XYZ file of C-alpha atoms in Angstrom:
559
model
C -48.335 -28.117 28.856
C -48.651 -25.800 25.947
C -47.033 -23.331 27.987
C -43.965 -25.491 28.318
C -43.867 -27.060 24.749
C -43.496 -23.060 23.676
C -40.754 -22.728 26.319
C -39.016 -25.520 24.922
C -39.469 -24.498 21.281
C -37.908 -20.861 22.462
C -34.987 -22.567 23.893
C -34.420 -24.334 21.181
C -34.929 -21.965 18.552
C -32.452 -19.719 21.094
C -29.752 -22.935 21.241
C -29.494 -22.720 17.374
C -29.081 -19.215 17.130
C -26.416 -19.802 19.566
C -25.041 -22.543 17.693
C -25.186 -19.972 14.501
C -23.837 -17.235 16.739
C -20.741 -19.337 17.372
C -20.617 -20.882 13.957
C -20.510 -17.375 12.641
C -17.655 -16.324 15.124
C -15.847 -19.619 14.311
C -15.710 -18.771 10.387
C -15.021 -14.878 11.130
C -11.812 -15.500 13.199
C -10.889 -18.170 10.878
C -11.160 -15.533 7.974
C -9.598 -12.646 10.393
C -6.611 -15.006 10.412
C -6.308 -16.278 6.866
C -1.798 -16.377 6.199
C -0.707 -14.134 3.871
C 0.221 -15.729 0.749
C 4.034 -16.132 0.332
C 4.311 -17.357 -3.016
C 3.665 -14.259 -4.938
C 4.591 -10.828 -4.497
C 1.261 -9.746 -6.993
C -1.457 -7.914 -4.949
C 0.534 -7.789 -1.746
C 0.555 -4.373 0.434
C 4.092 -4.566 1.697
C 5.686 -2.427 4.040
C 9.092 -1.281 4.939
C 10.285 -2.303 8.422
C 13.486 -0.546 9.690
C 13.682 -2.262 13.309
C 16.548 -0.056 14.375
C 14.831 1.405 17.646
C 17.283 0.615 20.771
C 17.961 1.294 24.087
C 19.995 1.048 26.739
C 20.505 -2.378 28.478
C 18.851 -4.012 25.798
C 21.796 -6.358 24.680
C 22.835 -4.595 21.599
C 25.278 -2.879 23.612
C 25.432 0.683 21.187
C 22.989 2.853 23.914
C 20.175 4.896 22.821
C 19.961 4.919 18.808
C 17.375 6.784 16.474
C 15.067 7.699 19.833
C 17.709 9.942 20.368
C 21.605 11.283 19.323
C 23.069 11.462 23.032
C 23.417 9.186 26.212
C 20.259 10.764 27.189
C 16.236 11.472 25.939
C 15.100 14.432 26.431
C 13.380 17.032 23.745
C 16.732 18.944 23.249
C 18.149 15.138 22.206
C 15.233 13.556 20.616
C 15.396 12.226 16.811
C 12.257 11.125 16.471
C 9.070 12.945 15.497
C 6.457 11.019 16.096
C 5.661 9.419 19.379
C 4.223 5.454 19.696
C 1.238 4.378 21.251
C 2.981 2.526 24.044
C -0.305 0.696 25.642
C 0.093 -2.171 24.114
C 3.662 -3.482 24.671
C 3.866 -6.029 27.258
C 8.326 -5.251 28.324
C 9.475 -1.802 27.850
C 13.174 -1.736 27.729
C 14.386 1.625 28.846
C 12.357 4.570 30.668
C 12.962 8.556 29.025
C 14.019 11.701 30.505
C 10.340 12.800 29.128
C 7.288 12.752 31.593
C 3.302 12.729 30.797
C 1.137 15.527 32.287
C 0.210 13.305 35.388
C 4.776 13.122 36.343
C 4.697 9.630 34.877
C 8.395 8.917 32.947
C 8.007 8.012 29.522
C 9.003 4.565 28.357
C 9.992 3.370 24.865
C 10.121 0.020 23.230
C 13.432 -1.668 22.001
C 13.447 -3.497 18.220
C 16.240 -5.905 19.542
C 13.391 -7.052 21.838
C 10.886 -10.448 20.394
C 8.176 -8.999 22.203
C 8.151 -5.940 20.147
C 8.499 -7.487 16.821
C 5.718 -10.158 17.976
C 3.545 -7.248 18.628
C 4.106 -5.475 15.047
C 3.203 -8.837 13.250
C -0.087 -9.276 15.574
C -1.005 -5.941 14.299
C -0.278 -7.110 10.930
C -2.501 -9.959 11.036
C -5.025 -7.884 13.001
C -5.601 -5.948 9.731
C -4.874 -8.656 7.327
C -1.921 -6.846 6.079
C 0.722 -8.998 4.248
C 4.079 -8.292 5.768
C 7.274 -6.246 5.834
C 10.532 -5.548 3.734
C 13.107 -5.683 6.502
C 15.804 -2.927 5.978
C 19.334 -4.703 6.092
C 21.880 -1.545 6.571
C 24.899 -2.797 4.747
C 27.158 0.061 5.787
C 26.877 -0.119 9.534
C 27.715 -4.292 9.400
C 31.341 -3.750 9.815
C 30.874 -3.043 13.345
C 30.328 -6.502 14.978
C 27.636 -4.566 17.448
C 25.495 -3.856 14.770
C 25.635 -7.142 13.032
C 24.765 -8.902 16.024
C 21.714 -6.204 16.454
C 20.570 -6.740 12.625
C 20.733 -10.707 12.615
C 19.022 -10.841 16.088
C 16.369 -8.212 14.870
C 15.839 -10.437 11.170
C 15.705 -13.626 13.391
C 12.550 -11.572 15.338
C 11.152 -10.893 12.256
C 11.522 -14.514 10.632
C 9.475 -16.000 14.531
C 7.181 -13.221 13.898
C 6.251 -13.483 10.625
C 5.979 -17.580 11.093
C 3.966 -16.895 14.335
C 1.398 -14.861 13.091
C 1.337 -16.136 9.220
C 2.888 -12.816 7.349
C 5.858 -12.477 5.256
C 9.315 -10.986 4.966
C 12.080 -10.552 2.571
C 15.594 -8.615 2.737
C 15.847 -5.512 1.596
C 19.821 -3.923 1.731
C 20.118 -0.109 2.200
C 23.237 0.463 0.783
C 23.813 4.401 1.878
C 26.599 5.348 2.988
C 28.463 2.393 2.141
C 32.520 2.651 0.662
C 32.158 2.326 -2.751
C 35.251 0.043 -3.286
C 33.614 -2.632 -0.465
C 30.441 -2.539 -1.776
C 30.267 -5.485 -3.932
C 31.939 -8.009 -1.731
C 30.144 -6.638 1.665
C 27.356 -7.305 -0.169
C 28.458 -10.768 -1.257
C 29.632 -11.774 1.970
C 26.631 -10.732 3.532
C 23.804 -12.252 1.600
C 25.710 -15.501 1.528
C 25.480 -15.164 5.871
C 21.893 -15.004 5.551
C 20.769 -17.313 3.090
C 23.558 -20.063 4.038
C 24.093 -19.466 8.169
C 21.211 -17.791 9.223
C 18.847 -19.877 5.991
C 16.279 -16.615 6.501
C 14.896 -17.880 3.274
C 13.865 -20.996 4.779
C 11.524 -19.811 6.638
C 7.963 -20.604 5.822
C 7.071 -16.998 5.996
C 9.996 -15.771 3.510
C 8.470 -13.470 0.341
C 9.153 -15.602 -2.958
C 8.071 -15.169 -6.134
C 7.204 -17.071 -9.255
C 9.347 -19.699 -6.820
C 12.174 -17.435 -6.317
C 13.458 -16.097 -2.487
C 12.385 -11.864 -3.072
C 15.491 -10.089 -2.381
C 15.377 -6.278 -2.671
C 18.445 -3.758 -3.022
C 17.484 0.074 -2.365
C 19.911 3.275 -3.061
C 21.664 2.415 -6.325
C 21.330 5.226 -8.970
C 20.440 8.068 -6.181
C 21.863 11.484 -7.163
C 23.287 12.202 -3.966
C 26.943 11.490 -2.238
C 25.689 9.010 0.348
C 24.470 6.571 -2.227
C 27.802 4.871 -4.395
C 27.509 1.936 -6.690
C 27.826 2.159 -10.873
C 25.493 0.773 -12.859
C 28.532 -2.078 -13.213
C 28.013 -2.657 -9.798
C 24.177 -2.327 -9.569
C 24.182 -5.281 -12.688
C 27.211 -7.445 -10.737
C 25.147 -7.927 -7.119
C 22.032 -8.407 -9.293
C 23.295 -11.061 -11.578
C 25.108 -12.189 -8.028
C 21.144 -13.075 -6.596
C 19.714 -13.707 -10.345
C 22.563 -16.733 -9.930
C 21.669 -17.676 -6.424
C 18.105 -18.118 -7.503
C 16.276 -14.997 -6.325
C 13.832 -12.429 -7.630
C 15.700 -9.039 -7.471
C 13.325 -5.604 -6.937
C 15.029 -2.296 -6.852
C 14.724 0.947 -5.035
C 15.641 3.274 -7.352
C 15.023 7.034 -7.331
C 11.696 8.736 -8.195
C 12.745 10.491 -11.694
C 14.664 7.162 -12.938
C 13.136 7.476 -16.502
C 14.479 11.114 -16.863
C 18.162 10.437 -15.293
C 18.061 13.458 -13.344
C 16.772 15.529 -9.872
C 16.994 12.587 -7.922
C 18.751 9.911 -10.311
C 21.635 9.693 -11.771
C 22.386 9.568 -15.802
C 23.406 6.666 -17.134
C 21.612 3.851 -14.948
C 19.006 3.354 -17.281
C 20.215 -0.682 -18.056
C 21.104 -1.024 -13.943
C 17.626 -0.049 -13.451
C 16.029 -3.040 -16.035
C 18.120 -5.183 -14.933
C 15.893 -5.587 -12.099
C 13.384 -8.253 -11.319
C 10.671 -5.347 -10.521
C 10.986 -1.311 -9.614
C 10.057 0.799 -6.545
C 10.840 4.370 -6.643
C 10.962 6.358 -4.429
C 8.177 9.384 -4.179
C 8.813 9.861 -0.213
C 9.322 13.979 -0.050
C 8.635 14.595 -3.742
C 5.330 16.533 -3.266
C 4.005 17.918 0.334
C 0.000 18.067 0.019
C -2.765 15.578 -1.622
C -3.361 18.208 -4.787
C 0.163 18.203 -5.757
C 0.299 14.144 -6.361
C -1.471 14.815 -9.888
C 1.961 15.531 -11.299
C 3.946 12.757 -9.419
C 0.907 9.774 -10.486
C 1.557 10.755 -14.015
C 5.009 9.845 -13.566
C 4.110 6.487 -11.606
C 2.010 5.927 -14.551
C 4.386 5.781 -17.061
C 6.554 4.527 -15.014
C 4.470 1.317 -15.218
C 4.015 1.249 -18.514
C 8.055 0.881 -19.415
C 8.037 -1.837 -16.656
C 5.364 -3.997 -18.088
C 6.567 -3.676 -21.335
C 10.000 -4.930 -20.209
C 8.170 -7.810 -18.417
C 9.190 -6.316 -15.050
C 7.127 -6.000 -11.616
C 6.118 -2.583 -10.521
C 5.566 -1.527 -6.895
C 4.404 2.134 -6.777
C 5.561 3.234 -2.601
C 2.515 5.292 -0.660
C 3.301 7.141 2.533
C 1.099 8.624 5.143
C 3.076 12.137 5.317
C 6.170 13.253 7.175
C 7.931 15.485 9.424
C 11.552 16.143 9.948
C 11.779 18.556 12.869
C 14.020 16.774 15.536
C 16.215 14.509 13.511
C 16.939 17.602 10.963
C 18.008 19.757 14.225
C 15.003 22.605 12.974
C 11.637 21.712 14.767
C 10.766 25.344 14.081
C 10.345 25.037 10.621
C 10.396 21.359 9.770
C 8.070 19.864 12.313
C 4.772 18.278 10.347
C 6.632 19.647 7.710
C 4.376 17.036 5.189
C 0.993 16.914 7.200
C -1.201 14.062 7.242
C -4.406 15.882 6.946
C -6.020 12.806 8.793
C -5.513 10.050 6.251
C -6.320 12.360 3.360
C -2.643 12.402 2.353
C -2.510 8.539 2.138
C -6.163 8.366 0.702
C -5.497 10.529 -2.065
C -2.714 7.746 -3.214
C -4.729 4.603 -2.306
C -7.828 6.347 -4.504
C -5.663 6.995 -7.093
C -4.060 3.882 -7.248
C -7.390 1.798 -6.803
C -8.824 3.874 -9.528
C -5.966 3.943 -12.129
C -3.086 1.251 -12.264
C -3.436 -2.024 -13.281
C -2.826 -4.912 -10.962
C -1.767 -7.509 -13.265
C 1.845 -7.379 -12.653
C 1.595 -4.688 -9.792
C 2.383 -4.518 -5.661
C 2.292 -2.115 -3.068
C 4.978 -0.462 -0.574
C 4.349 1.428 2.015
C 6.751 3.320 3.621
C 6.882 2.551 6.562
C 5.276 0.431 9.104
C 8.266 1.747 12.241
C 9.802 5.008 10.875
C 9.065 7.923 13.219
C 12.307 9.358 12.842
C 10.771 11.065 9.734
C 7.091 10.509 11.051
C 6.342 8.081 8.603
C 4.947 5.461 10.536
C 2.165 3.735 9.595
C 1.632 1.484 13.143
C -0.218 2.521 16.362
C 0.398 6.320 17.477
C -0.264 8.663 20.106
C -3.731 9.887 19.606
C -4.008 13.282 21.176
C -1.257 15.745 22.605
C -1.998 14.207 26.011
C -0.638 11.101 24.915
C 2.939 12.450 24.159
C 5.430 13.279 27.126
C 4.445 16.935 28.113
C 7.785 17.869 28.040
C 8.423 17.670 23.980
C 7.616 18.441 21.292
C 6.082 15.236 19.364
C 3.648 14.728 16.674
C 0.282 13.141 17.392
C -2.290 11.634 15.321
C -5.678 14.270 15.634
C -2.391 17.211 15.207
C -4.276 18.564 12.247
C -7.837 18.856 14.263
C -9.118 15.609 12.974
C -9.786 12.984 15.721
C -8.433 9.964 15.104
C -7.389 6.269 16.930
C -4.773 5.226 17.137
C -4.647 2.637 14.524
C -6.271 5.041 12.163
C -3.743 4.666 9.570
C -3.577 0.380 9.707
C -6.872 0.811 9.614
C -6.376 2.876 6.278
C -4.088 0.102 4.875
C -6.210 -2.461 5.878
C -9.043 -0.888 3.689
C -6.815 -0.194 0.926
C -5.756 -3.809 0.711
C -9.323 -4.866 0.383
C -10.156 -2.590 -2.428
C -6.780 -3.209 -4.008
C -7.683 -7.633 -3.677
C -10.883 -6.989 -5.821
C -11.057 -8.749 -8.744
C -9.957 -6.211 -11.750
C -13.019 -6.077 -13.918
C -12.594 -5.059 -17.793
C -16.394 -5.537 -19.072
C -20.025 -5.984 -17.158
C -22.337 -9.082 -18.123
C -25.890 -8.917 -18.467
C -25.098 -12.012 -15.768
C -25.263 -9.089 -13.074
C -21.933 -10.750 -11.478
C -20.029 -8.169 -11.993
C -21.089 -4.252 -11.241
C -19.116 -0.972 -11.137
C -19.353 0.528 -8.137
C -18.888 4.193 -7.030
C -14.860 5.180 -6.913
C -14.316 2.206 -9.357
C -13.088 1.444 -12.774
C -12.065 -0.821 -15.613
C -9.498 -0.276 -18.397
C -10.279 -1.020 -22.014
C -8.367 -4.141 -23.400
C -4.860 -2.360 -23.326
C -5.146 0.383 -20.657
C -5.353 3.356 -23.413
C -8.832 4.801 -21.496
C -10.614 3.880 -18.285
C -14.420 3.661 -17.156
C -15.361 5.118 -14.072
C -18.028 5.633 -11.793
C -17.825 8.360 -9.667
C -18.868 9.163 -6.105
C -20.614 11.731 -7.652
C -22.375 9.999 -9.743
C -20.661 10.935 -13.342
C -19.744 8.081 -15.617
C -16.465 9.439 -16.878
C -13.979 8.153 -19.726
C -10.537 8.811 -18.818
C -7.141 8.756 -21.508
C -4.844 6.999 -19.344
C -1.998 8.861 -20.826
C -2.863 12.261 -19.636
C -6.118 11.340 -17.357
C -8.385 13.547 -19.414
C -11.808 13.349 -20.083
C -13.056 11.797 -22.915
C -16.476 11.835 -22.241
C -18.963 11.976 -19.431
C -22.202 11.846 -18.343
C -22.553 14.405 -15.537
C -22.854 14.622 -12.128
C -25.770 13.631 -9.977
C -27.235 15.633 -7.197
C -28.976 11.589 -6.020
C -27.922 10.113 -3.097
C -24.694 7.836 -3.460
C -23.167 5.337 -3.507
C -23.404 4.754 -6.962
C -23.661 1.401 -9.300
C -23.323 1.216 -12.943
C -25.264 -2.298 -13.775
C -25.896 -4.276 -17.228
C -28.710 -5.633 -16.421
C -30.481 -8.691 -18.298
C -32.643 -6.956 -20.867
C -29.249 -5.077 -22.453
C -30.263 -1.971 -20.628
C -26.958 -0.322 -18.836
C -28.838 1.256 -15.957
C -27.206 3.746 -13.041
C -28.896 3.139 -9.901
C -28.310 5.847 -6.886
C -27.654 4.684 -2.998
C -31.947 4.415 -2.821
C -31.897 1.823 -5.341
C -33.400 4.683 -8.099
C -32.341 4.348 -11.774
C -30.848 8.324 -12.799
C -29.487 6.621 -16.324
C -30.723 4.193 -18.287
C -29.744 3.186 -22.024
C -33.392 2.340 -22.922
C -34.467 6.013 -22.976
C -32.540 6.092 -26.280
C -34.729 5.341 -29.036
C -31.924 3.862 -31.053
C -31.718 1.504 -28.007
C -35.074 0.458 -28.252
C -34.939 -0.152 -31.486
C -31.799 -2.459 -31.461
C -32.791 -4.156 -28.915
C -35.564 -5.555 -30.057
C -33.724 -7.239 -33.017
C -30.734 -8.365 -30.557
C -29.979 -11.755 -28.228
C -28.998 -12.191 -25.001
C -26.753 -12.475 -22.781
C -25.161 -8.916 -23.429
C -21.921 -7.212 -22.660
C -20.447 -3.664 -22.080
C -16.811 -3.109 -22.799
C -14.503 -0.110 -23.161
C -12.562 -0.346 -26.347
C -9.060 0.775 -26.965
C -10.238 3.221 -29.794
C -11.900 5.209 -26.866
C -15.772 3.517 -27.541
C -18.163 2.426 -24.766
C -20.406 -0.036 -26.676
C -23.074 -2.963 -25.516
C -22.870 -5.829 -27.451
C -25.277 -8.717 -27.849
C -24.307 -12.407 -27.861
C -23.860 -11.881 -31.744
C -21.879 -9.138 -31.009
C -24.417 -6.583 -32.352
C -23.906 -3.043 -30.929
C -27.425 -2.026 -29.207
C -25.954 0.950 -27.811
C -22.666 3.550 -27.899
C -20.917 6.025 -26.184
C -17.694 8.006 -26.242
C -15.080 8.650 -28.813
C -17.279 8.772 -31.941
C -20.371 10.446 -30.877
C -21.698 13.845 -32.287
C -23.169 16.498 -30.454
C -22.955 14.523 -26.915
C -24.537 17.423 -24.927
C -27.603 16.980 -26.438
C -27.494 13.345 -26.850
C -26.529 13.037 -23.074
C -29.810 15.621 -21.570
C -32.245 13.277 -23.688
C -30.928 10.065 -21.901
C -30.823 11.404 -18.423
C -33.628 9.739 -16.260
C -35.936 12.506 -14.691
């Protein structure tokens, strides 16, 4: 009897942690699936979506385009550089002149197809990522082939991004467009879309602050392929400010200077804009390099903010422009990848360093493998490419990889980037600073940050130097900075070990014993990391105005 009063307690102790089991899975899936939001464009991790991949026999009736540049794909033909992971498509639309290493024929995907726009937006909510800028080519929608292709393909996207709860806005390329049919092409066209086609409508169409997000790329460019005045630029802007949407631009990388890339004289085109995006893609070719290029990003979203405009800095994984450049010799992984560290150098930086008040993110892009900048599911190894090209694969730089490494990556980067922005620590122990973050004094002049190696650092925002620091650890990270309920700021290592602590400063001990609770730590704009009491009594200092820091710093550090 007592036997079977125990089995009957196991079984039912076992039914509730069944019952938890399943609870658990209930609330995880209903997280994993939580809609992106599409009333704001702030904190979103956009990406840009081209959706120009055909084939034969798909419907669009134009043959192969951007696989390849003749009736037939083979190496000697292919334009793209990086191959898909092709596991996962449920209807192929056209088989290769390429073979795998066991004689199987390569197949591709079309973008005219639902299926394969339905399975980009699964992988989107997969990872929680918030949706796409779909590329609207304004210079090819003369030919009534390719505006059938590019509605059909933004009517995808719209079932898509409903479907599987992301969001989408327009975004017009305008290269290689006539400059004298610009304007009214453009005219013409948005008023198809938002009045035939009502794309912005749709439940899963990007607004902000209420308005439809409508985004114009190539005005201001230096080169022939991109027309438009800044007469123009402020005409189709005004065009959509009067139609009710939020206008972001795509502008080239060195807009502030009004040269390399941009154009003189754009300077009021540009702020006329709703928010800016330029455009770093092929402006630096390895992670040490992007020093240079975040220091213009930086003040790039300074003027921004202090014209009240949005700023959306664009990270890219790397590139390669071997086939589609006709010079695989020398331009093939041209921009390696380096296994995510090209990307992760941005997102770090990015994380670390720019405000997120008035801030988004673009990625370019989710589809491109023309240029091998696609961020979706790849070939992992060599033997997943057709052994009869030449195509770039994910572990090409000897780092082994899956194939959704680099959503993976973005995923991770959008949860770091949806943090709440910190600018002080409570004695409440809420809040901590964590290893690889930081917080900005009140106006962004200097930064705090804790290290993954364990040195609290002061940065200048202006030129990212050091103001002060205290030194790095040889503990075990990760790190946390704390303010803990006694006033004392305390680093603890990845064992849970303090290796600083405020309280081994006598003038700490002595402060604090006159002081009341709660306390706070803030970075001021004057360059001053001070503790403050509820009275707002300093109890302890750092930065700016100390004297003789090195010996100040060796008498605090906790043996």
């Amino acid at each position: 009897m007592g036997i079977n009063r125990r089995a009957s307690s196991i079984h039912a102790a076992l039914r509730k942690k069944q019952a938890a089991l399943f609870l658990l899975l209930i609330l995880c899936q209903l997280v994993a699936s939580q809609p992106a939001d599409p009333s704001t464009l702030l904190g979103k991790v956009m990406f840009g979506y081209q959706g120009w991949f055909l084939t034969p026999n798909d419907g669009g009736n134009v043959g192969w385009r951007h696989w390849t540049g003749d009736e037939k794909f083979n190496n000697a033909t292919a334009t793209i550089d990086l191959w898909p992971d092709m596991s996962e498509y449920v209807e192929t639309e056209a088989t290769t002149g390429l073979h795998y290493a066991n004689g199987d024929q390569a197949k591709v995907f079309s973008s005219l197809h639902p299926s394969t726009v339905n399975k980009h937006f699964e992988w989107m909510q997969d990872y929680q990522l918030d949706g796409v800028f779909l590329q609207r080519f304004l210079g090819e929608l003369n030919d009534r082939r390719f505006f059938y292709i590019r509605n059909n393909v933004t009517l995808n996207v719209r079932a898509a991004a409903e479907t599987y709860g992301r969001t989408f806005s327009i975004m017009y390329d305008i290269s290689g467009v006539s400059a004298t049919s610009l304007v009214q092409s453009f005219k013409d066209d948005w008023n198809y879309l938002s009045q035939t086609l009502r794309v912005t409508q749709s439940s899963g169409y990007q607004l902000h602050a209420g308005r439809p997000v409508v985004a114009i790329w190539g005005f201001g460019f230096a080169d022939s392929n991109h027309p438009g005045t800044p007469a123009q630029a402020i005409e189709l802007i005004n065009f959509l400010h009067d139609a009710g949407c939020f206008v972001m631009g795509g502008i080239p990388f060195w807009w502030r200077d009004g040269n390399r890339d941009s154009r003189a004289g754009y300077m009021d085109a540009y702020l006329a804009f709703d928010a800016l995006s330029p455009w770093p893609v092929g402006r630096w070719s390895k992670p040490a390099d992007y020093e240079g290029p975040f220091k213009q990003m930086y003040d790039d979203e300074r003027l921004t903010f202090s014209n009240d405009k949005l700023y959306a800095p664009v990270l890219w994984p790397g590139g390669s422009n071997g086939h589609a450049s006709g010079d695989v010799a020398n331009n093939f992984n041209s921009i390696p990848r380096l296994g995510g560290q090209f990307f992760t150098k941005q997102t770090d930086e990015i994380v670390l360093r720019l405000r997120r008040s008035k801030t988004f993110i673009y990625i370019a892009m989710y589809d491109e493998m023309d240029e091998g900048t696609a961020m979706f599911k790849a070939a992992e190894t060599k033997g997943d490419t057709p052994s009869d090209g030449t195509f770039l694969y994910l572990d090409i730089d000897g780092i082994s990889l899956s194939s959704d490494h680099y959503l993976q990556l973005a995923s991770d980067f959008k949860k770091n980037f949806d943090q709440h922005v910190i600018d002080r620590l409570s004695s409440n122990g809420v809040m901590q600073l964590r290893s690889s973050s930081c917080f900005p004094s009140a106006s962004s002049v200097y930064r705090l940050c804790m290290q993954a190696d364990g040195n609290l650092v002061i940065y200048s925002q202006a030129d990212n130097s050091v103001l002060w620091a205290l030194g790095v650890s040889t503990h075990p990270d990760p790190f946390t900075l704390f303010m803990q309920g006694d006033g004392n700021v305390v680093i603890y290592d990845g064992q849970n070990e303090p290796i600083f602590a405020a309280s081994n400063d006598p003038v700490w001990a002595a402060k604090i014993a006159s002081s009341t609770p709660p306390y706070q730590l803030i970075l001021h704009d004057d360059g001053n990391l001070a503790a403050y009491d509820v009275n707002q009594q300093v109890v302890w200092m750092r930065g700016k105005d100390n004297e003789n820091l090195k010996k100040v710093l060796n008498s605090l550090r906790v043996e």
